[in-house]
Coordinates of C-alpha atoms in Angstrom, one line a residue:
M1 CA -7.1 230.6 -59.9
K2 CA -3.8 231.0 -58.3
A3 CA -0.6 230.7 -60.5
R4 CA 1.9 227.9 -59.8
P5 CA 4.9 229.2 -58.1
Q6 CA 8.2 228.9 -60.2
S7 CA 10.8 226.3 -59.1
A8 CA 13.3 227.4 -56.5
P9 CA 16.6 228.3 -57.7
Q10 CA 19.5 225.8 -57.6
G11 CA 21.1 225.4 -54.1
A12 CA 17.9 226.8 -52.3
K13 CA 15.4 224.7 -50.3
A14 CA 11.8 224.8 -51.5
R15 CA 10.5 224.6 -47.9
P16 CA 11.8 226.8 -45.2
Q17 CA 13.8 225.1 -42.4
A18 CA 13.8 225.9 -38.7
P19 CA 17.0 227.4 -37.1
K20 CA 19.4 224.9 -35.7
P21 CA 19.0 224.8 -31.8
A22 CA 22.1 225.1 -29.9
S23 CA 22.0 221.9 -27.8
A24 CA 20.5 219.5 -30.5
S25 CA 22.5 216.6 -31.9
R26 CA 23.3 216.1 -35.6
G27 CA 21.1 213.9 -37.6
P28 CA 21.2 212.7 -41.2
R29 CA 20.5 215.0 -44.2
P30 CA 17.2 214.0 -45.9
P31 CA 17.8 212.7 -49.3
A32 CA 17.0 215.0 -52.1
K33 CA 14.2 214.3 -54.5
K34 CA 15.0 212.3 -57.6
D35 CA 12.5 214.5 -59.7
S36 CA 13.9 217.8 -58.7
P37 CA 16.1 219.3 -61.3
G38 CA 17.9 221.6 -58.8
S39 CA 19.0 218.5 -56.9
R40 CA 20.4 216.9 -59.9
R41 CA 22.4 219.9 -60.9
G42 CA 23.5 220.2 -57.4
A43 CA 25.0 216.8 -57.4
Q44 CA 26.8 217.2 -60.7
S45 CA 28.3 220.5 -59.6
S46 CA 31.8 220.6 -58.0
E47 CA 31.2 223.9 -56.1
A48 CA 31.1 224.0 -52.2
P49 CA 27.7 223.7 -50.9
R50 CA 26.0 226.8 -49.4
A51 CA 25.0 227.3 -45.9
S52 CA 21.3 226.8 -46.8
D53 CA 22.2 223.5 -48.3
A54 CA 23.5 221.9 -44.9
A55 CA 21.4 219.4 -43.3
I56 CA 19.7 220.5 -40.2
P57 CA 19.7 218.0 -37.5
R58 CA 16.5 217.2 -35.5
G59 CA 16.1 218.6 -32.0
R60 CA 14.9 216.8 -29.0
P61 CA 11.1 216.3 -29.3
P62 CA 9.1 218.6 -27.1
R63 CA 8.1 217.2 -23.6
R64 CA 4.6 216.8 -22.6
E65 CA 3.4 218.3 -19.3
N66 CA 4.3 216.3 -16.4
Q67 CA 6.5 213.9 -18.7
A68 CA 10.2 213.6 -18.1
H69 CA 12.5 213.1 -21.1
A70 CA 14.3 209.7 -21.6
D71 CA 17.7 211.3 -20.7
D72 CA 16.3 212.8 -17.7
R73 CA 14.8 209.5 -16.5
S74 CA 18.2 207.7 -17.0
R75 CA 20.0 210.4 -15.2
R76 CA 17.6 210.0 -12.3
A77 CA 17.9 206.2 -12.2
S78 CA 21.7 206.5 -12.2
E79 CA 21.7 208.8 -9.3
Q80 CA 19.3 206.6 -7.4
G81 CA 21.6 203.7 -8.0
G82 CA 24.6 205.5 -6.9
A83 CA 22.9 206.5 -3.7
T84 CA 21.8 202.9 -3.0
R85 CA 25.5 201.5 -3.7
A86 CA 26.9 204.0 -1.4
A87 CA 24.5 203.0 1.4
E88 CA 25.3 199.5 1.1
P89 CA 29.0 199.2 0.3
G90 CA 29.6 195.6 1.8
K91 CA 26.5 194.2 -0.2
E92 CA 27.8 195.8 -3.4
K93 CA 31.1 194.2 -3.1
E94 CA 29.6 190.9 -2.6
R95 CA 27.3 191.4 -5.6
R96 CA 30.2 192.3 -7.8
A97 CA 32.2 189.4 -6.9
G98 CA 29.2 187.1 -7.4
A99 CA 28.6 188.6 -10.8
A100 CA 32.2 188.3 -11.8
R101 CA 32.4 184.5 -10.7
A102 CA 29.1 183.7 -12.5
A103 CA 30.4 185.5 -15.7
E104 CA 33.8 183.8 -15.8
P105 CA 33.5 180.1 -14.3
G106 CA 36.5 179.1 -16.2
K107 CA 38.8 181.7 -14.5
E108 CA 37.2 180.5 -11.2
K109 CA 38.2 176.9 -11.8
E110 CA 41.7 178.0 -12.7
R111 CA 41.9 179.9 -9.4
R112 CA 40.7 177.0 -7.4
A113 CA 43.3 174.8 -9.2
G114 CA 46.0 177.2 -8.7
A115 CA 45.4 177.2 -5.0
A116 CA 45.4 173.4 -5.1
R117 CA 48.8 173.4 -6.9
A118 CA 50.1 176.0 -4.4
A119 CA 49.4 173.6 -1.6
E120 CA 51.2 170.6 -3.3
P121 CA 54.4 172.2 -4.7
G122 CA 56.2 168.8 -5.3
K123 CA 53.6 167.3 -7.3
E124 CA 53.3 170.7 -9.3
K125 CA 56.9 170.5 -10.3
E126 CA 56.5 167.0 -11.6
R127 CA 53.3 167.9 -13.5
R128 CA 55.1 170.7 -15.1
A129 CA 58.2 168.7 -16.0
G130 CA 56.0 165.9 -17.6
A131 CA 54.0 168.7 -19.5
A132 CA 57.4 170.3 -20.8
R133 CA 58.7 166.8 -22.1
A134 CA 55.3 166.1 -23.7
A135 CA 55.5 169.7 -25.3
E136 CA 59.2 169.1 -26.6
R137 CA 58.2 165.8 -28.1
G138 CA 55.2 167.3 -30.0
E139 CA 57.4 170.2 -31.1
G140 CA 60.1 168.0 -32.3
E141 CA 57.6 165.9 -34.4
K142 CA 55.9 169.0 -35.7
T143 CA 59.3 170.6 -36.7
A144 CA 60.5 167.5 -38.6
K145 CA 57.2 167.5 -40.5
Q146 CA 57.4 171.1 -41.3
R147 CA 61.2 170.8 -42.4
G148 CA 60.0 168.0 -44.8
S149 CA 57.2 169.9 -46.2
A150 CA 59.4 173.0 -46.5
A151 CA 62.2 170.8 -48.3
R152 CA 59.5 169.2 -50.8
S153 CA 58.1 172.7 -51.6
S154 CA 61.2 174.8 -51.9
G155 CA 62.1 173.9 -55.5
A156 CA 58.6 174.6 -56.8
A157 CA 58.4 177.9 -54.8
R158 CA 61.8 179.1 -56.3
S159 CA 60.5 178.3 -59.8
R160 CA 57.2 180.0 -59.4
A161 CA 59.3 183.2 -57.9
G162 CA 61.8 183.1 -60.6
R163 CA 64.6 182.8 -57.9
G164 CA 67.5 180.4 -58.2
P165 CA 68.7 178.0 -55.6
R166 CA 71.1 178.8 -52.8
A167 CA 74.4 177.1 -52.8
G168 CA 74.7 174.8 -49.8
G169 CA 76.9 172.2 -48.4
G170 CA 77.2 168.6 -49.6
E171 CA 75.3 167.5 -52.5
E172 CA 73.1 170.5 -52.1
G173 CA 76.0 172.8 -53.3
R174 CA 76.9 170.9 -56.2
R175 CA 78.3 172.9 -59.1
L176 CA 78.3 173.0 -63.0
P177 CA 81.4 173.0 -65.2
D178 CA 81.5 176.7 -65.3
G179 CA 81.6 177.0 -61.5
R180 CA 77.9 178.0 -60.9
P181 CA 76.0 176.2 -58.2
A182 CA 73.3 173.7 -59.6
G183 CA 69.7 173.7 -58.3
R184 CA 69.3 171.6 -55.2
G185 CA 66.4 169.4 -56.0
A186 CA 65.4 169.7 -52.5
A187 CA 62.6 167.3 -52.6
Q188 CA 64.3 164.5 -54.0
Q189 CA 67.4 165.2 -51.7
Q190 CA 65.0 165.2 -48.6
R191 CA 63.2 162.1 -49.5
R192 CA 66.4 160.2 -50.5
K193 CA 68.3 161.1 -47.3
A194 CA 65.2 160.5 -45.0
A195 CA 64.8 156.9 -46.5
E196 CA 68.5 155.8 -46.7
P197 CA 71.0 157.9 -44.9
R198 CA 74.3 158.2 -46.5
R199 CA 77.3 156.4 -44.9
T200 CA 79.5 158.4 -42.4
E201 CA 82.8 159.9 -43.5
E202 CA 84.8 157.5 -41.1
T203 CA 83.3 154.4 -42.9
D204 CA 84.0 156.1 -46.3
A205 CA 87.6 156.8 -45.4
A206 CA 88.2 153.1 -44.3
L207 CA 87.2 151.7 -47.7
P208 CA 89.3 152.1 -50.8
K209 CA 88.1 154.7 -53.4
R210 CA 86.3 153.5 -56.5
S211 CA 85.5 155.4 -59.8
G212 CA 83.7 154.1 -62.8
R213 CA 81.7 155.0 -65.9
V214 CA 78.2 153.5 -65.8
A215 CA 75.8 153.4 -68.8
L216 CA 72.2 153.5 -68.6
V217 CA 70.9 151.7 -71.7
G218 CA 67.4 150.4 -72.8
R219 CA 64.5 150.9 -75.1
P220 CA 63.0 154.5 -75.4
N221 CA 60.7 155.7 -72.6
V222 CA 61.6 153.1 -70.0
G223 CA 62.9 155.6 -67.4
K224 CA 66.5 156.1 -67.9
S225 CA 66.5 159.8 -67.5
T226 CA 64.3 159.5 -64.4
L227 CA 66.6 157.2 -62.9
L228 CA 69.6 159.5 -63.4
N229 CA 67.5 162.4 -62.0
A230 CA 66.7 160.3 -58.9
A231 CA 70.2 159.1 -58.3
L232 CA 71.6 162.8 -58.7
G233 CA 68.8 164.2 -56.5
H234 CA 68.5 166.9 -59.2
P235 CA 66.3 167.2 -62.4
L236 CA 69.2 167.4 -64.6
A237 CA 68.1 165.4 -67.7
I238 CA 64.8 166.4 -69.4
V239 CA 61.8 164.1 -69.2
S240 CA 58.7 163.7 -71.1
P241 CA 56.0 161.0 -72.1
T242 CA 57.3 161.4 -75.8
P243 CA 59.6 158.6 -76.6
Q244 CA 63.2 159.5 -77.9
T245 CA 63.4 162.5 -75.7
T246 CA 67.0 162.0 -74.9
R247 CA 69.3 162.7 -78.0
D248 CA 72.6 162.9 -76.4
A249 CA 74.5 160.9 -73.8
I250 CA 74.4 163.1 -70.6
L251 CA 76.7 162.4 -67.8
G252 CA 75.8 163.0 -64.1
V253 CA 78.2 162.4 -61.3
V254 CA 77.2 160.6 -58.1
H255 CA 79.4 160.1 -55.1
H256 CA 78.0 157.1 -53.3
G257 CA 80.0 156.2 -50.3
P258 CA 83.7 155.6 -51.4
A259 CA 82.6 155.4 -55.1
E260 CA 82.5 157.9 -57.8
I261 CA 79.8 156.8 -60.2
A262 CA 79.7 158.6 -63.5
L263 CA 76.3 157.9 -64.8
L264 CA 75.6 158.2 -68.6
D265 CA 72.0 158.6 -69.6
T266 CA 71.9 157.3 -73.2
P267 CA 69.2 157.7 -76.0
G268 CA 66.8 154.9 -76.2
L269 CA 68.0 152.1 -78.6
H270 CA 65.3 151.9 -81.3
R271 CA 64.8 151.0 -85.0
P272 CA 66.0 154.4 -86.7
R273 CA 64.0 156.1 -89.5
T274 CA 66.2 159.2 -89.9
E275 CA 69.9 160.0 -89.9
L276 CA 69.2 161.7 -86.4
G277 CA 67.9 158.2 -85.1
R278 CA 70.9 156.5 -86.4
V279 CA 73.2 159.0 -84.6
M280 CA 71.2 158.6 -81.5
N281 CA 71.6 154.8 -81.6
Q282 CA 75.4 155.2 -82.3
A283 CA 75.6 157.5 -79.1
A284 CA 74.1 154.8 -76.9
R285 CA 76.3 152.1 -78.2
E286 CA 79.4 154.1 -77.9
A287 CA 78.5 154.8 -74.2
A288 CA 77.9 151.2 -73.6
R289 CA 81.1 150.2 -75.3
G290 CA 83.3 152.6 -73.1
A291 CA 81.4 151.9 -69.8
D292 CA 82.9 150.1 -66.9
V293 CA 79.5 148.9 -65.5
I294 CA 76.2 148.7 -67.7
V295 CA 72.6 149.3 -66.2
F296 CA 70.1 147.6 -68.5
V297 CA 66.8 149.4 -67.7
T298 CA 63.4 148.1 -68.8
E299 CA 59.9 148.6 -67.5
A300 CA 57.0 146.6 -66.0
P301 CA 54.2 146.0 -68.4
D302 CA 51.4 148.4 -68.6
P303 CA 48.3 147.0 -66.8
A304 CA 45.9 148.5 -69.5
R305 CA 47.7 146.4 -72.1
L306 CA 47.8 143.1 -70.2
P307 CA 45.6 140.3 -71.3
R308 CA 42.2 139.7 -69.3
R309 CA 43.6 136.4 -68.0
V310 CA 46.6 138.0 -66.3
K311 CA 44.2 140.8 -64.7
E312 CA 41.9 138.0 -63.5
G313 CA 44.7 135.7 -62.2
E314 CA 43.8 132.8 -64.5
D315 CA 46.3 130.1 -65.5
G316 CA 48.3 130.6 -68.7
P317 CA 51.7 131.7 -70.2
P318 CA 53.5 133.8 -67.8
L319 CA 54.6 137.5 -68.8
A320 CA 57.4 137.4 -71.2
P321 CA 60.3 139.8 -72.1
H322 CA 59.7 142.6 -74.7
P323 CA 61.2 141.3 -78.1
S324 CA 63.3 144.5 -78.4
D325 CA 64.8 143.9 -74.9
L326 CA 65.9 140.5 -76.1
T327 CA 67.7 142.1 -79.0
L328 CA 69.4 144.7 -77.0
L329 CA 70.6 142.1 -74.4
A330 CA 72.3 140.2 -77.2
D331 CA 74.0 143.3 -78.5
L332 CA 75.5 144.3 -75.1
G333 CA 78.4 141.8 -75.1
S334 CA 80.0 140.3 -72.2
E335 CA 83.0 142.6 -71.4
A336 CA 81.3 144.7 -68.7
P337 CA 79.1 143.5 -65.9
V338 CA 75.4 144.1 -66.3
V339 CA 72.9 145.2 -63.4
F340 CA 69.4 144.4 -64.6
V341 CA 66.9 147.1 -63.5
L342 CA 63.1 146.5 -63.9
N343 CA 61.4 150.1 -63.6
K344 CA 57.9 151.2 -63.1
V345 CA 57.0 148.3 -60.8
D346 CA 54.6 150.6 -59.0
R347 CA 52.2 150.0 -62.0
M348 CA 51.4 146.7 -60.7
R349 CA 49.4 146.0 -57.5
D350 CA 50.2 142.4 -57.5
K351 CA 54.0 142.2 -57.6
A352 CA 53.8 138.5 -57.7
L353 CA 52.9 138.8 -61.3
L354 CA 56.4 140.1 -62.0
L355 CA 58.3 137.1 -60.7
P356 CA 57.9 135.0 -63.6
L357 CA 59.1 138.1 -65.8
L358 CA 62.4 138.5 -63.7
D359 CA 62.9 134.7 -63.9
A360 CA 62.7 134.8 -67.6
F361 CA 65.1 137.7 -67.9
A362 CA 67.6 135.8 -65.5
K363 CA 67.5 133.0 -67.9
L364 CA 68.8 135.1 -70.8
R365 CA 72.3 135.9 -69.4
E366 CA 74.2 136.2 -66.2
F367 CA 73.4 139.5 -64.3
A368 CA 75.5 141.0 -61.5
A369 CA 72.3 142.0 -59.8
I370 CA 68.5 142.2 -60.5
V371 CA 66.7 145.1 -58.9
P372 CA 63.2 146.1 -59.2
I373 CA 62.6 149.9 -58.7
S374 CA 60.2 152.8 -59.3
A375 CA 62.4 155.6 -60.3
L376 CA 59.6 158.0 -60.3
R377 CA 59.0 157.4 -56.6
E378 CA 62.6 157.0 -55.8
D379 CA 62.0 153.5 -54.5
G380 CA 65.0 151.1 -54.9
V381 CA 67.4 153.6 -56.5
Q382 CA 69.8 153.6 -53.6
R383 CA 70.0 149.8 -54.0
V384 CA 71.0 150.2 -57.7
L385 CA 73.7 152.6 -56.6
D386 CA 75.0 150.1 -53.8
E387 CA 75.2 147.3 -56.5
V388 CA 76.9 149.5 -59.2
A389 CA 79.4 150.9 -56.5
K390 CA 80.6 147.5 -55.8
L391 CA 81.4 146.9 -59.5
C392 CA 83.3 149.9 -60.2
P393 CA 87.1 149.6 -60.3
E394 CA 89.4 151.0 -57.7
G395 CA 90.9 154.3 -58.5
D396 CA 91.0 157.9 -57.5
W397 CA 88.1 160.1 -58.3
G398 CA 88.1 162.1 -61.5
F399 CA 85.5 164.7 -60.5
A400 CA 85.4 167.1 -57.5
P401 CA 82.8 166.2 -54.8
D402 CA 80.5 169.3 -55.7
E403 CA 80.7 168.6 -59.6
L404 CA 77.4 167.6 -61.0
T405 CA 78.0 167.1 -64.7
D406 CA 80.6 167.8 -67.6
R407 CA 78.2 169.6 -69.8
P408 CA 78.1 173.2 -70.1
T409 CA 75.1 175.2 -69.0
R410 CA 74.3 176.4 -72.6
F411 CA 73.8 172.8 -73.5
F412 CA 71.1 172.5 -70.6
A413 CA 69.6 175.8 -71.7
A414 CA 68.8 174.3 -75.1
E415 CA 67.7 171.1 -73.6
Y416 CA 65.2 172.9 -71.3
V417 CA 63.6 175.0 -74.2
R418 CA 63.2 171.6 -76.1
E419 CA 61.7 170.1 -72.8
Q420 CA 58.9 172.7 -73.0
I421 CA 58.4 172.1 -76.7
L422 CA 57.8 168.4 -76.1
R423 CA 55.3 169.1 -73.2
A424 CA 53.5 171.8 -75.3
T425 CA 53.1 170.0 -78.6
K426 CA 52.2 166.7 -79.9
A427 CA 52.4 164.6 -83.1
E428 CA 55.3 165.4 -85.5
V429 CA 56.6 168.7 -84.0
P430 CA 58.6 167.2 -80.9
H431 CA 60.5 165.0 -83.2
A432 CA 61.1 167.6 -86.0
S433 CA 62.3 170.3 -83.5
A434 CA 65.9 171.2 -82.6
V435 CA 67.1 174.1 -80.3
Q436 CA 70.4 176.1 -81.1
I437 CA 71.9 178.5 -78.8
E438 CA 72.9 181.5 -80.8
R439 CA 73.9 184.0 -78.1
Y440 CA 75.0 183.2 -74.6
V441 CA 76.3 186.2 -72.4
E442 CA 76.9 186.0 -68.9
P443 CA 77.9 189.5 -67.4
T444 CA 80.1 190.0 -64.4
G445 CA 78.6 190.7 -61.1
E446 CA 74.8 190.3 -60.3
G447 CA 73.6 190.9 -63.8
A448 CA 71.2 188.8 -65.8
L449 CA 72.1 185.9 -68.0
H450 CA 71.4 186.6 -71.7
I451 CA 70.3 183.9 -73.9
D452 CA 69.3 184.0 -77.6
A453 CA 67.9 180.5 -79.0
T454 CA 66.6 179.4 -82.4
I455 CA 64.1 176.5 -82.7
H456 CA 64.5 174.6 -86.0
V457 CA 61.5 172.9 -87.4
E458 CA 61.1 171.2 -90.9
R459 CA 57.8 172.7 -92.1
P460 CA 56.1 176.1 -92.1
G461 CA 53.0 174.4 -90.5
Q462 CA 55.1 173.2 -87.6
K463 CA 56.4 176.8 -87.3
K464 CA 52.9 178.0 -86.9
I465 CA 52.1 175.5 -84.4
L466 CA 55.2 176.6 -82.1
I467 CA 54.3 180.3 -82.5
G468 CA 50.6 180.0 -81.9
A469 CA 47.7 182.5 -82.0
G470 CA 49.2 186.0 -81.0
A471 CA 52.6 184.1 -80.2
E472 CA 51.0 182.9 -77.1
Q473 CA 52.3 179.4 -77.6
L474 CA 55.9 180.6 -77.8
K475 CA 55.7 182.9 -74.9
R476 CA 54.6 180.1 -72.8
I477 CA 57.4 177.8 -73.9
G478 CA 59.9 180.7 -73.3
T479 CA 58.6 181.4 -69.8
E480 CA 58.7 177.9 -68.5
A481 CA 62.0 177.3 -70.1
R482 CA 63.6 180.5 -68.5
L483 CA 62.1 179.3 -64.9
R484 CA 63.9 176.0 -65.4
I485 CA 67.2 177.7 -66.6
E486 CA 67.0 180.0 -63.6
E487 CA 66.8 177.1 -61.2
L488 CA 69.7 175.6 -62.7
V489 CA 72.1 178.7 -62.9
G490 CA 70.8 180.4 -59.7
R491 CA 70.5 183.9 -61.2
Q492 CA 68.1 185.7 -63.4
V493 CA 67.8 184.9 -67.1
N494 CA 66.7 186.9 -70.2
L495 CA 65.6 184.5 -72.8
K496 CA 64.7 185.3 -76.4
L497 CA 63.3 182.7 -78.8
W498 CA 63.0 182.6 -82.6
V499 CA 61.5 179.9 -84.9
R500 CA 63.2 179.0 -88.4
V501 CA 62.2 176.6 -91.0
T502 CA 65.2 174.3 -91.8
P503 CA 64.0 171.8 -94.3
E504 CA 65.0 168.1 -93.7
W505 CA 67.6 168.9 -90.9
R506 CA 67.2 165.5 -89.5
E507 CA 68.5 163.9 -92.7
S508 CA 71.6 166.1 -93.0
R509 CA 74.9 165.2 -91.3
E510 CA 76.2 168.8 -91.9
R511 CA 73.0 170.2 -90.1
L512 CA 73.3 167.6 -87.3
D513 CA 76.9 168.8 -86.5
E514 CA 75.9 172.3 -86.6
L515 CA 73.1 171.6 -84.0
G516 CA 75.6 169.7 -81.7
Y517 CA 74.6 166.0 -82.2
N518 CA 78.1 164.8 -82.0
K519 CA 77.8 161.0 -82.1
G520 CA 77.6 160.7 -78.3
E521 CA 80.5 162.5 -77.2
T522 CA 80.0 164.0 -73.7
S523 CA 82.2 166.9 -73.4

């Protein structure tokens, strides 16, 4: 019995290979056997392959006797075709032209149409002129749509990219008290300007200047802050679905035609349960007492809470004013004119259901105007400004045309942190939290703005909710607030947040003063 030969050493082939022919083309290397230990060791080794490891390409298969190779047949056919084409040059040209026309029917039609147009130069000029005018109209409409789309998405894109707004002209270049440009609120600006263009400067110059303080008062969560932002064209005041979001009277300056309107967004008047609630009510009442014009804001009823008879159009008692609205209207007094605003009318599909409600309010007292609006959709906001501008007393403007508010940016930095707390948490945490700016450093040049803020809560459980697992909740609040502040100040912001337990801070006058709740003063 013959002994089994030993396995080949690493790098050698078990089967002898034929020498590489000089005229052969390269072929793929045959795959190595998976069972071969030598193949596995060769795959893992980092050394360069030996000459015997190189793949040997297959050569041309041997010809049988009296049989031509495929390459030779192709070469012979090509030579015969060339000879035939050389013998018939005229037919070859015709054959090529026919093939080109058959392959490109569209170009042939264009060629014929071009020849026809060349024969009619006058008609061709008219046709080109008409096409150019149609193209200009189409491009104009397309450009207008693109500008509107770009304007609507510019504020969100700047926020996502962490870039601040650019200072521009007019209302888009408005500034804060420290001289920095405020964010443009481009989406609101474009919608408002497109719907109701501002009066020309010549018309404004012919009318006497007016200036007045206008207080926005009403129950909590009726849309006063949304109305302020829509009038300014910039999301200055924080908004959230949580009632009592606004805690201070916030001033926003609107120049509407010849009138300078200093709008005061006030806290919602409510039945207070804490010292903080009493301070908020006091701030709203003081703003109303010192105003030249009062805008009383209430909301249309929620359709989900309406009786079934109202939804089905059955006969019965009409919609009645909210009891709290009756109390607030009685407390306003009669010193300043009052403009009644019914907000959130977009809730109701059938607007006729609101007519009895408006009549009921009109019987309570004499209003200078009654305006139904949707502040969220910016529908009717300009009419409110028109009515308010007529009621403002004549006088010189007290603010520059590019001023937006009298509050410092550090105040809004604290507000924007609290806004993210309202959106991220629920239950008792939003009402029990307050934000205090501990450090606000604005370097010279193009450096970043550094802000250190402390979030005060009343109980350790609230602190755990704000921080979250792995501090993820606090990081998310800080990131969203930082983007909001960067949009306002127009520069990079480094924001650091801490959470501190301050028991019963809402009941302490001393703590409220430290946190800046100063009884409604606006500066």
